[in-house]
XYZ file of C-alpha atoms in Angstrom:
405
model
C -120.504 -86.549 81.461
C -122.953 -87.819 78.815
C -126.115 -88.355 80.686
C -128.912 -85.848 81.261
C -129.098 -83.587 83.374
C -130.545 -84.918 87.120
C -133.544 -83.112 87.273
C -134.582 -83.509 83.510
C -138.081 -84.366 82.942
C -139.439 -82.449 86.200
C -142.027 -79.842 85.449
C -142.164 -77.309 87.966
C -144.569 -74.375 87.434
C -142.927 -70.936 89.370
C -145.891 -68.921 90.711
C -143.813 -66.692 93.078
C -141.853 -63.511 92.881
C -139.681 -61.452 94.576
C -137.224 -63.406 95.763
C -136.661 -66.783 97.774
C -139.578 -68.749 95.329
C -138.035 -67.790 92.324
C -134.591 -68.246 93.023
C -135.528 -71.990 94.482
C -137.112 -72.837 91.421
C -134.350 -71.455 89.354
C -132.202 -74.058 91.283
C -134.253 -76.611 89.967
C -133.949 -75.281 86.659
C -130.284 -75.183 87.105
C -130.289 -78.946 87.563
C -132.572 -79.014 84.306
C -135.845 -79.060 85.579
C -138.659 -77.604 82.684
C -139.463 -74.453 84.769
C -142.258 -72.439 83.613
C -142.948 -69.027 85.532
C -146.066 -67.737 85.546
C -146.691 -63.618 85.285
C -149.474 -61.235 84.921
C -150.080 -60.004 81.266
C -149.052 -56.347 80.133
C -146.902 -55.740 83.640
C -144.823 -59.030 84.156
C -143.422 -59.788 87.491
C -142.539 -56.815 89.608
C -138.996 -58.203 90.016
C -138.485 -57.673 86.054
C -137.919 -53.847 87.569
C -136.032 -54.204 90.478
C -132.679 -53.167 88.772
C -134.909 -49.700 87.744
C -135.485 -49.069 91.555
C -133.078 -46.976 93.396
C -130.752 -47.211 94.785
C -130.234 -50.710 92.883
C -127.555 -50.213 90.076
C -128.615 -49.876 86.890
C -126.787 -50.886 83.601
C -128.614 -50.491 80.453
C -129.383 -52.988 78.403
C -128.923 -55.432 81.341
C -131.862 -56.499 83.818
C -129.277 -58.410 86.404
C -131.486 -59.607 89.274
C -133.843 -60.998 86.781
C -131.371 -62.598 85.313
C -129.964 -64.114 88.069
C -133.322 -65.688 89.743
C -135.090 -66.758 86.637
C -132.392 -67.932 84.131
C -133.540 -71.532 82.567
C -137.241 -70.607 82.603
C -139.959 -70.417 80.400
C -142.523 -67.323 80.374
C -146.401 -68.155 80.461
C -148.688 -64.311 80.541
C -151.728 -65.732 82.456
C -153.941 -63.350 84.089
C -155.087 -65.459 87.445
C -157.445 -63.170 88.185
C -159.807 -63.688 84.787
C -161.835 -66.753 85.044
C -160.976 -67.808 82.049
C -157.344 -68.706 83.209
C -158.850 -71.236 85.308
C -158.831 -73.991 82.604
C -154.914 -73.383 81.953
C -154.053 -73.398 85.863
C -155.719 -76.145 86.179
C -153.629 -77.805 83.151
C -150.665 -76.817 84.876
C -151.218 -78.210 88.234
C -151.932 -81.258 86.308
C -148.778 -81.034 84.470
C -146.628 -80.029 87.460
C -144.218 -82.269 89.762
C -143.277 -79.397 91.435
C -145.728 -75.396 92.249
C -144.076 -72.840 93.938
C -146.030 -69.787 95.367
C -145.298 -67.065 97.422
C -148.846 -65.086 97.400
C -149.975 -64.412 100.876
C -152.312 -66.808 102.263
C -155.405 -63.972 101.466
C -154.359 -64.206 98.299
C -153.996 -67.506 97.314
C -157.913 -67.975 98.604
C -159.190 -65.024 96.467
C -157.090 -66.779 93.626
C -157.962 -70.346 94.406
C -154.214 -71.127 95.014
C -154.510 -73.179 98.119
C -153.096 -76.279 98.966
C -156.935 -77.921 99.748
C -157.937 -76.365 96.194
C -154.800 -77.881 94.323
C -153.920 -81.357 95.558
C -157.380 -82.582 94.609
C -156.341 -81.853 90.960
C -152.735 -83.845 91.262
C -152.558 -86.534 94.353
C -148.296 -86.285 93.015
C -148.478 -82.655 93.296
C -144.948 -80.938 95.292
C -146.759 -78.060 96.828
C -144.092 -75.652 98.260
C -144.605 -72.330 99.576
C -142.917 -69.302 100.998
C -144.334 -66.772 103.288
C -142.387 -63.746 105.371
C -143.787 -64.804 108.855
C -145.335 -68.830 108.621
C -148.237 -70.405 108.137
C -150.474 -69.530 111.630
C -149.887 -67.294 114.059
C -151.294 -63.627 113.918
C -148.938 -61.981 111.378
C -149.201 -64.702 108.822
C -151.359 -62.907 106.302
C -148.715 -59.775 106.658
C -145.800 -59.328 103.504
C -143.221 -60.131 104.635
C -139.389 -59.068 102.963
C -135.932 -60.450 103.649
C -135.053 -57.024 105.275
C -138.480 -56.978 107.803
C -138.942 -60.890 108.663
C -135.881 -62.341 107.859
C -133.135 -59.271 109.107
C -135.160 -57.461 111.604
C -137.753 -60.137 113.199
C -135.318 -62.292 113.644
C -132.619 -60.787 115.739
C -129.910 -60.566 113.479
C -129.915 -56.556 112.784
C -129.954 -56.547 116.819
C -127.544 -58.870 117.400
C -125.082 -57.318 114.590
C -125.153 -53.766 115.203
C -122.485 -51.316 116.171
C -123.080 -50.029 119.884
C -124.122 -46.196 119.194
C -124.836 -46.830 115.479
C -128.093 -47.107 113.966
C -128.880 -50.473 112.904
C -127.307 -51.754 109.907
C -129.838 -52.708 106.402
C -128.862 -56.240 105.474
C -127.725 -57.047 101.912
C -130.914 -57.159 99.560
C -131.710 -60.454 98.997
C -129.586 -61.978 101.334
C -132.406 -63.474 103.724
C -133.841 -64.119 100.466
C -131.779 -65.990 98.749
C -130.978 -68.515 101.463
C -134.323 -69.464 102.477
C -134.578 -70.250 98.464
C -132.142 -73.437 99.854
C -133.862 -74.207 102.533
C -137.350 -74.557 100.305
C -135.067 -76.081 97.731
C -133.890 -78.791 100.138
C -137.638 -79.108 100.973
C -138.914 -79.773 97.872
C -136.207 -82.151 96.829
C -136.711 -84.108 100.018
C -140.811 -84.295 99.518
C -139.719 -85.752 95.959
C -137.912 -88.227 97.832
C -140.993 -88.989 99.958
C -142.835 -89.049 96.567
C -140.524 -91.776 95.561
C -140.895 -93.790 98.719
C -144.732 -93.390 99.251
C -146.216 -92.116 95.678
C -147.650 -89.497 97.469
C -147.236 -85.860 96.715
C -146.561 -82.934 100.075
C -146.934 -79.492 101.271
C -143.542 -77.637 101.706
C -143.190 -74.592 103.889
C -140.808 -72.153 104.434
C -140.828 -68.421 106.167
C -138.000 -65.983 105.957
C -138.499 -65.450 109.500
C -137.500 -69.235 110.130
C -134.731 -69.230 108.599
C -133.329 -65.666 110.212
C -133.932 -67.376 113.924
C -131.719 -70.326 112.097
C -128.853 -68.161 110.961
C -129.134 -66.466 114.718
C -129.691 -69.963 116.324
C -126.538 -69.936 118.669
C -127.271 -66.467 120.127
C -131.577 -67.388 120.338
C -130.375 -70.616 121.866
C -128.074 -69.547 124.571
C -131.415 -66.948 125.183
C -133.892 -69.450 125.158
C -131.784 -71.838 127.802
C -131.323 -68.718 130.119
C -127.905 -67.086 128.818
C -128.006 -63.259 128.796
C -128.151 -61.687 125.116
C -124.747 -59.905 123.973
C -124.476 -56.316 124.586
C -123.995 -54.159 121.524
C -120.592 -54.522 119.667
C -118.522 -51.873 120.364
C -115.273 -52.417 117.763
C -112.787 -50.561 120.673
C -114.019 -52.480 123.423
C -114.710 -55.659 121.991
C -115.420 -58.637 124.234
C -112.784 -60.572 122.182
C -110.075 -58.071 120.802
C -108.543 -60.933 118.596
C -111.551 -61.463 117.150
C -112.033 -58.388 115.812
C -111.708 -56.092 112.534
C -108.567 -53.488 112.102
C -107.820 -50.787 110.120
C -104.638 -50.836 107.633
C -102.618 -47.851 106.725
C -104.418 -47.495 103.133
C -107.812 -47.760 104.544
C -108.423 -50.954 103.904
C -109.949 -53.352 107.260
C -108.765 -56.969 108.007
C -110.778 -59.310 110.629
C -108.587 -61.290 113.271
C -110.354 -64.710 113.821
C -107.756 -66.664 116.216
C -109.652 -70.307 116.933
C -106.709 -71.336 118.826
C -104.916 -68.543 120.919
C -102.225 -70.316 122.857
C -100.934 -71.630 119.229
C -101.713 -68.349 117.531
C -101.373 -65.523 119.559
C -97.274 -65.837 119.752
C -97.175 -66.291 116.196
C -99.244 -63.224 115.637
C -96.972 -61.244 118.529
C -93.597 -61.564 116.608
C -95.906 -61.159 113.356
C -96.286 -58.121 114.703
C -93.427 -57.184 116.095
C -94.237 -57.218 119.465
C -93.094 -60.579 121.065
C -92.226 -59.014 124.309
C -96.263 -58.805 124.875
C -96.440 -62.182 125.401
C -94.394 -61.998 128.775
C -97.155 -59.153 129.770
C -99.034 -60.791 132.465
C -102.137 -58.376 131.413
C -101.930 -60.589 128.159
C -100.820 -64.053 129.611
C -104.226 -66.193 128.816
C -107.554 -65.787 126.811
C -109.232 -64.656 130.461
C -106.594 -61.844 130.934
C -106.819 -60.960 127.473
C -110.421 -60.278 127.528
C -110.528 -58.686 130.694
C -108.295 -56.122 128.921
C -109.442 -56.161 125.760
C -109.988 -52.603 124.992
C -106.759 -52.159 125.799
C -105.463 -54.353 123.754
C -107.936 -53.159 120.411
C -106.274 -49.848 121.058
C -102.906 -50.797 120.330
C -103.863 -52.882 117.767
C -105.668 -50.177 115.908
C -102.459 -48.378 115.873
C -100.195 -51.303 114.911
C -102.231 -52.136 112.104
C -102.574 -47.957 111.073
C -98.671 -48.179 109.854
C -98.851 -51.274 107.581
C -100.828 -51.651 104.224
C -103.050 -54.493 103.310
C -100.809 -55.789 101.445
C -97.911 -55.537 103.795
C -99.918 -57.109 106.502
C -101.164 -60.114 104.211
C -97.461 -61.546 103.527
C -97.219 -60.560 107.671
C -99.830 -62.989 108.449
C -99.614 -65.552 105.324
C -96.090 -65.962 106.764
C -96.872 -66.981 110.226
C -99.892 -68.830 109.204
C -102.549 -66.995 110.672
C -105.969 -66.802 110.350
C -107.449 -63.192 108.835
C -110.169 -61.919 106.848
C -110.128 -59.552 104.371
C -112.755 -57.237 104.072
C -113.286 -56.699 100.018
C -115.301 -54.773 97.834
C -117.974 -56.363 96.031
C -115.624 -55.320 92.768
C -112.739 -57.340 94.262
C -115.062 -60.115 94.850
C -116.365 -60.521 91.392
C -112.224 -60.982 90.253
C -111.532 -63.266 93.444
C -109.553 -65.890 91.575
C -110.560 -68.171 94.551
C -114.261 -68.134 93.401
C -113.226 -68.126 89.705
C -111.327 -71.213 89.783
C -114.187 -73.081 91.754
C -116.530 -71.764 89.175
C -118.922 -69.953 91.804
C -119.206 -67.020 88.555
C -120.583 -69.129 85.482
C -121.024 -67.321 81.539
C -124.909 -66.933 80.624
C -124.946 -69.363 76.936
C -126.249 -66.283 75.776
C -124.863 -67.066 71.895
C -122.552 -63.597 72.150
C -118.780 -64.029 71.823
C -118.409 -62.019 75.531
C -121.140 -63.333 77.493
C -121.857 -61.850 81.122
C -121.146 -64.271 84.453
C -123.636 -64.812 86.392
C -123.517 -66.453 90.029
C -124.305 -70.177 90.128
C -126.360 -71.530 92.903
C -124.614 -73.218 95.974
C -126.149 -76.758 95.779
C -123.672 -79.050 93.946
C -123.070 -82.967 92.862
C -119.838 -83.739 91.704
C -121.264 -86.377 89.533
C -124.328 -84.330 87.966
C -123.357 -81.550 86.060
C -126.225 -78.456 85.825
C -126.952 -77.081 82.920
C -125.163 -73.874 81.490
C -127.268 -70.615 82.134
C -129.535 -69.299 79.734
C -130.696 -66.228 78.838
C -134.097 -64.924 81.832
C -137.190 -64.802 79.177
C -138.955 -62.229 77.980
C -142.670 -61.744 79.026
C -144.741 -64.121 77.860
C -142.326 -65.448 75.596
C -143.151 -69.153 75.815
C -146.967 -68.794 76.582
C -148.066 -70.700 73.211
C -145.547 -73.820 73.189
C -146.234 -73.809 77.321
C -150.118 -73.895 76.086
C -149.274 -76.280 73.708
C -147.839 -78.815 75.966
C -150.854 -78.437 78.326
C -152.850 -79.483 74.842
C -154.682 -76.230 74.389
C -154.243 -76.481 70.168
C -154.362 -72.938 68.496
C -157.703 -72.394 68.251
C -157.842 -73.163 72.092
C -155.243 -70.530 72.270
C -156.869 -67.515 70.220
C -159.954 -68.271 72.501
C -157.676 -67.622 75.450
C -156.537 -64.076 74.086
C -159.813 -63.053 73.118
C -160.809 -63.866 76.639
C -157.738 -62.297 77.851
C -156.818 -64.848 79.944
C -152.915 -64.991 78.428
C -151.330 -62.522 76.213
């Protein structure tokens, strides 16, 4: 298609880090919003050296995470903190459709970040901000990361761990980088209400809402009186076809069986057991959980004399319904994810450019634009200053001042 891209034309100023802010606005961006991201002078964003910080991975010459939340952006070094920055925030909360911040609400006061301070200056003004914990309540002024408000707080490490087994650390960035949709969908749906009213909004999200979101089923069946699960326990599961299994090459497949009376014969002579299904002990889904350990043990050893690849033509054959459990290596070659074009090249100009993940969010009819290269520090600060109508005299004043470098 020939037309611009959707979101062309929106100026969105990123005043967040580390990680849901970001990676929303970069979602903009990726529709071809004009994102400019605002960092400190001398240090940059603290994200810039995540991929430093054990036990991250580390490849030289390539800073990944930064790469992946703040491709399509432009780089303004303003020190918020000097007064004489004042006079170029101000120019671009003028400027801006669309600010993102994630500073804690103590913060944004010293900094004169707040909501009250802002609108005043731009009645159109998309005001959207991220905390760990919400807006009120006694823990709102605490940091919050995905791992503490989103994984923790929430439930979820609870409700996912392994009975006897210390709780399991959630992938980084995981809480993260969904509550980036959630205050994606919010901002796009205040520049709706924009559209229908002419009126700009305040958009909130907390990584602790969206945790009790992604437990919802499990908090709701609490909240209406149900009692919580009891610890998983993988050999006496409370569903043992609905559990994971270990192959001969020590590789681990998940059952998932939606319907059982359809699927479990198929899986039986699958298996080479079609006898079982005469067992009165396995008869119907109340006898087979009532014996469900029993029935996880000799599964374990069934699926101990097969490999993964001998029990994947097993189960493709009789049309059943399996997980594999893959390495994050396997993942980035998964044709499945290749040929819907989940890994996208960075238009970095180089023959071999590096994929990098695309965002979720997708129109068939409006392409986004290709991925460019995450900016350096302060690479764009003079044509962002520029645009804001600081001319360069303005500008020099600025650095003397060392209000932008």
């Amino acid at each position: 298609m020939n037309h611009p891209p959707l979101l062309e034309g929106l100026h969105v100023v990123d005043l967040a880090s580390f990680i849901a802010g970001p990676a929303a606005c970069t979602v903009l961006g990726d529709f071809g919003a004009d994102v400019v991201k605002v960092e400190p002078p001398r240090v940059g964003d603290a994200y810039r050296s995540l991929s430093r910080v054990p036990p991250n991975p580390h490849v030289e010459g390539v800073n990944y995470p930064w790469q992946l939340d703040n491709r399509n952006k432009r780089s303004i070094a303003l020190d918020l903190k000097s007064a004489g920055a004042q006079p170029v925030l101000q120019g671009l909360v003028r400027w801006a459709d669309v600010l993102v911040t994630n500073f804690p609400p103590r913060t944004r006061a010293k900094l004169g970040l707040e909501y009250e301070a802002l609108a005043p200056l731009n009645p159109r003004l998309i005001y959207a901000d991220v905390t760990g914990f919400g807006e009120e309540g006694p823990d709102a002024h605490l940091p919050g990361f995905d791992v503490t408000a989103y994984w923790a707080r929430s439930g979820l490490m609870h409700l996912t761990r392994q009975q006897g087994v210390p709780p399991a650390m959630n992938a980084f960035g995981s809480g993260d980088h969904s509550t980036a949709i959630t205050l994606f969908a919010g901002i796009m749906t205040a520049l709706y209400r924009r559209e229908r009213t002419g009126q700009g909004a305040r958009v909130t999200a907390s990584l602790l809402a969206e945790g009790a979101w992604a437990a919802s089923m499990w908090l709701q069946a609490v909240m209406v009186g149900a009692k919580a699960p009891r610890p998983i326990d993988r050999a006496d599961p409370p569903n043992a076809l609905a559990n994971m299994y270990r192959t001969a090459d020590d590789r681990w497949i998940v059952l998932v069986f939606a319907n059982e009376d359809k699927q479990v014969p198929l899986f039986l002579k699958a298996i080479g057991r079609p006898e079982a299904a005469q067992n009165p002990r396995y008869a119907d889904s109340a006898s087979r959980r009532a014996h469900s350990g029993e029935i996880a043990a000799l599964l374990d050893k069934t699926f101990a004399t097969r490999t993964l690849a001998e029990w994947r033509e097993a189960l493709d054959t009789a049309g059943l319904t399996y997980g594999v459990v893959q390495t994050l290596e396997e993942c980035a070659r998964d044709p499945q994810l290749l040929a819907n074009r989940v890994f996208v090249p960075i238009d970095d100009g180089s023959d071999t450019p590096h994929l990098t993940v695309d965002s979720p969010v997708r129109l068939d009819q409006e392409p986004k634009v290709r991925p460019r290269p995450a900016p350096d520090l302060g690479e764009h600060t003079d044509s962002v200053l520029h645009d804001l109508g600081f001319d360069d005299a303005g500008i020099e004043e600025l650095r003397k001042a060392e209000a932008v470098a």
